[in-house]
Structure formats: C-alpha cells, structure tokens
Short mmCIF file of C-alpha atoms and ligand atoms in Angstrom, two decimals:
data_model
loop_
_atom_site.label_atom_id
_atom_site.label_comp_id
_atom_site.label_asym_id
_atom_site.label_seq_id
_atom_site.Cartn_x
_atom_site.Cartn_y
_atom_site.Cartn_z
CA MET W 148 -7.98 -19.56 37.26
CA ARG W 149 -8.75 -21.44 34.18
CA VAL W 150 -10.20 -24.50 35.11
CA PRO W 151 -8.37 -27.00 33.07
CA LEU W 152 -10.72 -29.12 30.77
CA VAL W 153 -9.58 -32.22 29.16
CA ALA W 154 -12.29 -33.32 26.12
CA GLY W 155 -12.23 -36.91 24.05
CA ASN W 156 -13.09 -36.36 20.75
CA TRP W 157 -13.90 -39.94 19.31
CA LYS W 158 -14.15 -39.03 15.84
CA MET W 159 -15.98 -41.69 13.44
CA HIS W 160 -15.52 -44.75 16.41
CA LYS W 161 -17.72 -46.94 18.25
CA LEU W 162 -21.34 -48.04 17.51
CA ILE W 163 -23.80 -47.37 20.47
CA ARG W 164 -23.47 -50.11 22.74
CA GLU W 165 -19.39 -49.71 22.51
CA SER W 166 -20.03 -46.13 23.02
CA VAL W 167 -21.83 -46.70 26.21
CA GLU W 168 -19.51 -49.42 27.45
CA MET W 169 -16.82 -47.06 27.04
CA VAL W 170 -18.52 -44.25 29.59
CA GLU W 171 -19.44 -47.10 31.86
CA ALA W 172 -16.07 -48.14 32.31
CA LEU W 173 -14.80 -44.61 32.40
CA ILE W 174 -17.37 -43.10 34.97
CA PRO W 175 -15.76 -44.72 38.25
CA LEU W 176 -12.24 -43.71 37.48
CA VAL W 177 -12.54 -40.39 37.19
CA LYS W 178 -15.46 -39.97 39.56
CA ASN W 179 -13.25 -38.22 42.44
CA ALA W 180 -11.63 -35.98 39.97
CA SER W 181 -11.74 -32.44 41.17
CA GLY W 182 -10.46 -29.04 39.54
CA VAL W 183 -11.06 -30.51 36.05
CA GLU W 184 -13.70 -30.65 33.52
CA ILE W 185 -14.26 -33.46 31.28
CA VAL W 186 -16.09 -33.96 28.20
CA VAL W 187 -16.92 -36.66 25.87
CA CYS W 188 -17.68 -36.18 21.85
CA PRO W 189 -18.96 -39.78 20.95
CA PRO W 190 -20.18 -39.66 16.97
CA PHE W 191 -23.77 -38.31 16.80
CA THR W 192 -25.35 -41.77 16.58
CA ALA W 193 -24.43 -42.66 20.41
CA LEU W 194 -25.09 -39.00 21.67
CA SER W 195 -28.78 -40.05 23.04
CA ALA W 196 -27.66 -43.17 24.87
CA VAL W 197 -24.26 -41.87 26.15
CA GLY W 198 -26.17 -38.82 27.34
CA GLN W 199 -28.23 -40.92 29.31
CA ALA W 200 -25.37 -42.87 30.66
CA LEU W 201 -23.58 -39.63 31.74
CA GLN W 202 -26.67 -38.54 33.68
CA ASP W 203 -25.43 -37.79 37.29
CA SER W 204 -21.88 -38.15 36.11
CA ASN W 205 -19.13 -35.30 36.42
CA ILE W 206 -18.47 -36.00 32.94
CA GLU W 207 -20.22 -33.35 30.18
CA GLN W 208 -21.28 -34.38 26.47
CA GLY W 209 -20.01 -32.96 23.36
CA ALA W 210 -20.91 -33.26 19.68
CA GLN W 211 -18.35 -33.05 17.28
CA ASP W 212 -19.94 -30.70 14.84
CA VAL W 213 -22.90 -28.87 14.48
CA PHE W 214 -24.85 -26.72 11.68
CA SER W 215 -25.54 -23.11 11.74
CA GLU W 216 -29.39 -23.34 11.06
CA PRO W 217 -31.86 -24.40 13.99
CA GLU W 218 -34.29 -26.23 11.06
CA GLY W 219 -35.22 -26.70 7.77
CA ALA W 220 -33.92 -28.37 4.28
CA PHE W 221 -30.46 -29.21 5.18
CA THR W 222 -30.16 -32.92 4.31
CA GLY W 223 -27.71 -34.69 6.76
CA ALA W 224 -27.14 -31.61 9.11
CA ILE W 225 -27.67 -31.60 12.94
CA SER W 226 -28.94 -28.51 14.47
CA VAL W 227 -28.14 -26.96 18.10
CA PRO W 228 -31.58 -27.87 19.21
CA MET W 229 -30.97 -31.48 18.27
CA VAL W 230 -27.62 -31.71 19.92
CA LEU W 231 -28.96 -30.15 22.93
CA ASP W 232 -31.75 -32.67 22.67
CA THR W 233 -29.51 -35.51 23.46
CA GLY W 234 -28.08 -34.06 26.76
CA SER W 235 -25.07 -32.88 25.33
CA ARG W 236 -24.12 -29.30 26.33
CA TRP W 237 -20.79 -28.80 23.86
CA ALA W 238 -19.88 -28.94 20.29
CA ILE W 239 -16.46 -28.76 18.50
CA VAL W 240 -16.31 -26.64 15.51
CA GLY W 241 -13.74 -26.38 13.12
CA HIS W 242 -11.76 -29.64 13.29
CA SER W 243 -9.02 -29.72 10.74
CA GLU W 244 -10.81 -33.01 9.57
CA ARG W 245 -13.79 -30.74 9.05
CA ARG W 246 -11.85 -28.09 7.27
CA ARG W 247 -9.93 -30.18 4.94
CA VAL W 248 -12.30 -33.21 4.10
CA PHE W 249 -15.58 -31.61 4.49
CA ARG W 250 -13.88 -28.12 2.82
CA GLU W 251 -15.46 -26.10 5.76
CA SER W 252 -14.58 -22.52 5.10
CA ASP W 253 -13.79 -19.88 7.80
CA ALA W 254 -17.03 -18.04 7.07
CA LEU W 255 -19.20 -21.24 7.55
CA LEU W 256 -17.39 -21.84 10.62
CA ASN W 257 -18.00 -18.65 11.92
CA GLU W 258 -21.70 -19.16 11.01
CA LYS W 259 -21.88 -22.46 13.25
CA LEU W 260 -20.08 -21.14 16.13
CA LEU W 261 -22.30 -17.80 16.41
CA ALA W 262 -25.13 -20.25 15.98
CA ALA W 263 -23.89 -22.50 18.57
CA LEU W 264 -22.99 -20.15 21.40
CA ASP W 265 -26.00 -18.15 20.72
CA GLY W 266 -28.39 -21.55 21.00
CA GLY W 267 -26.73 -22.17 24.26
CA LEU W 268 -24.07 -24.71 23.70
CA LYS W 269 -20.25 -24.24 24.67
CA VAL W 270 -17.96 -24.64 21.88
CA MET W 271 -14.55 -25.80 21.34
CA PHE W 272 -13.51 -24.48 18.19
CA CYS W 273 -10.30 -25.74 16.76
CA ILE W 274 -7.37 -23.94 14.40
CA GLY W 275 -3.92 -25.22 13.70
CA GLU W 276 -1.43 -25.31 11.06
CA THR W 277 -0.40 -27.77 8.76
CA LEU W 278 3.49 -29.22 8.25
CA GLU W 279 3.37 -27.05 4.95
CA GLU W 280 2.24 -23.85 6.61
CA ARG W 281 4.90 -24.42 9.27
CA GLU W 282 7.58 -25.02 7.27
CA ALA W 283 6.71 -21.98 5.22
CA GLY W 284 7.11 -19.91 8.01
CA GLU W 285 3.31 -19.16 7.83
CA MET W 286 2.15 -20.64 11.31
CA GLU W 287 1.40 -17.55 13.11
CA HIS W 288 -0.26 -16.00 9.84
CA VAL W 289 -2.68 -19.32 9.46
CA LEU W 290 -3.69 -18.91 13.34
CA GLU W 291 -4.43 -15.40 12.97
CA ARG W 292 -6.74 -15.82 9.93
CA GLN W 293 -8.63 -18.90 11.36
CA LEU W 294 -9.15 -16.73 14.35
CA THR W 295 -9.77 -13.58 12.95
CA ASN W 296 -12.23 -14.92 10.79
CA GLY W 297 -13.51 -17.80 12.84
CA LEU W 298 -14.41 -15.44 15.88
CA GLN W 299 -15.86 -12.50 13.95
CA SER W 300 -18.89 -11.26 15.77
CA VAL W 301 -18.86 -13.17 18.83
CA PRO W 302 -20.76 -11.15 21.46
CA ALA W 303 -18.78 -10.25 24.42
CA ASP W 304 -21.27 -11.74 27.04
CA GLN W 305 -20.62 -15.28 25.03
CA THR W 306 -17.15 -15.45 25.28
CA GLY W 307 -17.15 -17.59 28.73
CA ALA W 308 -18.70 -20.54 26.56
CA LEU W 309 -15.79 -20.22 24.26
CA VAL W 310 -12.97 -22.55 24.45
CA ILE W 311 -10.01 -22.65 21.70
CA ALA W 312 -8.25 -26.00 20.76
CA TYR W 313 -5.05 -25.70 18.93
CA GLU W 314 -4.35 -28.53 16.94
CA PRO W 315 -1.00 -28.50 14.76
CA VAL W 316 -2.65 -30.63 11.99
CA TRP W 317 0.92 -32.49 11.67
CA ALA W 318 0.67 -33.95 15.09
CA ILE W 319 -3.04 -34.88 14.55
CA GLY W 320 -2.99 -38.96 14.81
CA THR W 321 0.61 -39.14 13.81
CA GLY W 322 2.01 -39.92 17.38
CA VAL W 323 4.20 -36.97 16.78
CA ASN W 324 3.08 -34.62 19.54
CA ALA W 325 4.25 -30.40 19.62
CA GLU W 326 6.92 -30.39 22.10
CA PRO W 327 5.70 -28.78 25.26
CA ASN W 328 7.44 -25.55 24.72
CA GLN W 329 6.65 -25.72 21.14
CA ALA W 330 2.72 -26.03 21.83
CA GLU W 331 3.26 -23.10 24.79
CA GLU W 332 5.11 -21.01 22.02
CA ALA W 333 1.91 -21.02 19.84
CA HIS W 334 -0.52 -21.04 22.47
CA ALA W 335 0.93 -17.72 23.78
CA PHE W 336 0.47 -16.37 20.14
CA VAL W 337 -3.15 -17.39 20.34
CA ARG W 338 -3.70 -15.58 23.69
CA GLY W 339 -2.26 -12.53 22.21
CA ILE W 340 -4.48 -12.65 19.17
CA LEU W 341 -7.63 -13.32 21.25
CA ALA W 342 -6.71 -10.21 23.64
CA GLN W 343 -6.23 -7.94 20.40
CA GLN W 344 -9.67 -9.26 19.40
CA LEU W 345 -11.54 -9.48 22.50
CA GLY W 346 -9.49 -7.49 25.26
CA GLN W 347 -6.78 -8.46 27.52
CA THR W 348 -9.16 -9.51 30.37
CA THR W 349 -11.53 -12.07 28.33
CA ALA W 350 -8.61 -13.60 26.68
CA ASP W 351 -7.02 -14.52 29.99
CA GLY W 352 -9.89 -16.13 31.04
CA ILE W 353 -10.50 -18.16 27.70
CA ARG W 354 -8.98 -21.57 27.90
CA ILE W 355 -6.79 -22.94 25.08
CA LEU W 356 -6.61 -26.82 24.92
CA TYR W 357 -4.10 -28.57 23.03
CA GLY W 358 -4.70 -31.25 20.93
CA GLY W 359 -2.22 -33.76 18.53
CA SER W 360 -1.23 -36.92 19.94
CA VAL W 361 -1.94 -36.55 23.56
CA LYS W 362 -1.17 -39.58 25.37
CA PRO W 363 -1.00 -40.72 28.79
CA SER W 364 2.68 -40.11 28.68
CA ASN W 365 2.86 -36.55 27.38
CA ALA W 366 -0.17 -35.14 28.72
CA ALA W 367 1.16 -33.89 32.10
CA GLU W 368 4.02 -32.20 30.67
CA LEU W 369 2.17 -30.44 27.85
CA MET W 370 -0.82 -29.41 30.36
CA ALA W 371 1.60 -28.18 32.77
CA GLN W 372 2.34 -24.86 30.39
CA GLU W 373 1.32 -21.75 31.61
CA ASN W 374 -0.95 -21.05 28.50
CA ILE W 375 -2.08 -24.87 27.98
CA ASP W 376 -5.28 -25.03 29.69
CA GLY W 377 -6.14 -28.90 29.10
CA SER W 378 -6.29 -31.21 25.96
CA LEU W 379 -8.57 -32.32 22.99
CA VAL W 380 -7.94 -36.14 22.84
CA GLY W 381 -8.44 -38.17 19.92
CA GLY W 382 -7.14 -41.90 19.64
CA ALA W 383 -6.02 -41.74 23.23
CA SER W 384 -9.85 -40.92 24.49
CA LEU W 385 -11.27 -44.25 22.82
CA ASN W 386 -9.76 -46.16 25.76
CA ALA W 387 -10.99 -45.62 29.21
CA ASN W 388 -8.18 -46.28 31.15
CA ASP W 389 -5.67 -44.16 28.96
CA PHE W 390 -8.24 -41.19 28.85
CA ALA W 391 -8.55 -41.27 32.74
CA GLU W 392 -4.86 -40.96 33.46
CA ILE W 393 -5.06 -38.30 30.72
CA VAL W 394 -7.73 -36.69 32.89
CA LEU W 395 -5.92 -37.31 36.00
CA ALA W 396 -2.94 -35.62 34.64
CA ALA W 397 -4.48 -32.22 34.37
CA THR W 398 -5.23 -32.10 38.21
P1 13P S 120 -4.82 -37.48 18.12
O1 13P S 120 -5.04 -37.22 19.59
O2 13P S 120 -5.80 -38.93 17.97
O3 13P S 120 -4.05 -37.14 17.95
O4 13P S 120 -6.34 -36.50 17.59
C1 13P S 120 -6.12 -35.34 17.82
C2 13P S 120 -7.24 -34.68 17.61
O5 13P S 120 -7.81 -34.33 16.47
C3 13P S 120 -8.50 -34.43 18.55
O6 13P S 120 -9.57 -33.25 18.03
#
C-alpha cells in the first residue's frame, strides 16, 4: 500500500547543461517503470531547466533544501514559492550535510518542514545517526530526538505529503551501506516513533526511504525489507544508467 519512491539527491554536482543531459538520458530508461515514484533533486541553479525537461515525463523534481520564510531579507535563501516556481513538487529537508556543514538545528528544520508542507511541497525529511552516536549506543535516542523535534506540530492533514529518509551518516558517501537487516531494524524503530507521534494508521502510510551508499548491486535487497519503502540515492544518482537500475529494482 506504500508506493515505493526512489529519489536522487545530486548534491553540489552538475552544471545546467549537464543536468539537462542527465534527465534526457534518464527519461527513456524509466518511462515504462510502474509502481514506483521517481524524483530527481538537482542543484538550485538547474531546477528551472530540468523542470522544463521533465514536463510530460513520469519523473518529478525536488529541491535539496528550502527556507522557512516565503520572502524577505534573507540573503542567499530560496523560498517555497520559488521552488514551486521551477516546476518542483518536492524538497529535501534536514539532510545530514545541512545539519552538519550548515549547522541547521532541529528547531530550524522543523520550521522549514512546516513551511514546505504548508506551501504545498512534498517533503523528504532526513534523519540519521553518526558512527560515534551508533557506537555509543545512542542511535535510537538520536532518531527519536530528530523526529520528535523535527516533526513537531505537523498538521494531521499534511502527513500524506511527508516522507522520512533514514540516512545513517556513516553510510553516506562511504561505499559502506547499512546491511539490509540493520537498516530494517532502524526503519521499524522509526515507524514505531512515528506511530507514537502521529498514530499507527498514519505511521503505516508514511514512506521511509533508506539512504547511504545505495547502488545497483544492493538496491533490491535493501528495498525488499518490510519497512524500507524506497531509497534516497546520492552518488549513484548522478549516472542515468545506475539510477535507472535502482528505480527498476524498486518495482
Ligand atoms: P550516497 O548515496 O552518495 O551515499 O549519498 C546518500 C545521500 O546522502 C542521499 O541524500
């Protein structure tokens, strides 16, 4: 009942021309994929051009971040209406690189999430523990904190637009993915927290993506787990063939 979702987070890669070439290569490779939702998240600079190239395709577009205020004196920030204006329907909020490199707090991420949902974007809200936290036995505590603070005040009628991405920080860009059973354990825990916060029925409908060194060779096994409803792909999403293989592994 949860339609799998495969999303590519391109991070700070690709100029406009390269971005358009990438989706032009991807579109025919996945045009017959059914039973899976597909999203690409190019850098902000390429959103308009890629948004145009994706018209009439079965691929949706997302931004990698979005600010909480609709407009105003916020130098460098991109608002929800601006993201929508590029033909995007999604935003990633709370990626571990935003949390760490840009020092974004749980409170700010909660504001961004509420603004994005309220403005009509669908959101992939990212959570995940560092290696240090996992080794200290704090994984559950960290995930619970990120969810409790991050999802505070989300209106019940907007949870349909919410997707959670579990991305253990130690698996991101390292080539070392979480083992499928290890990821499943974390996903089941996350769903339990969602049930406490939002009720079991709502929690059962929310997709939880796995992210962290997903590639064609491990995608099917990861996404076959009961509580893994798709993936958020970094490095392997930069290549049309690899990303298409991961999309097809979800079907
Ligand atoms: P990698 O797939 O490169 O490990 O990145 C995962 C990620 O951070 C997706 O948001």
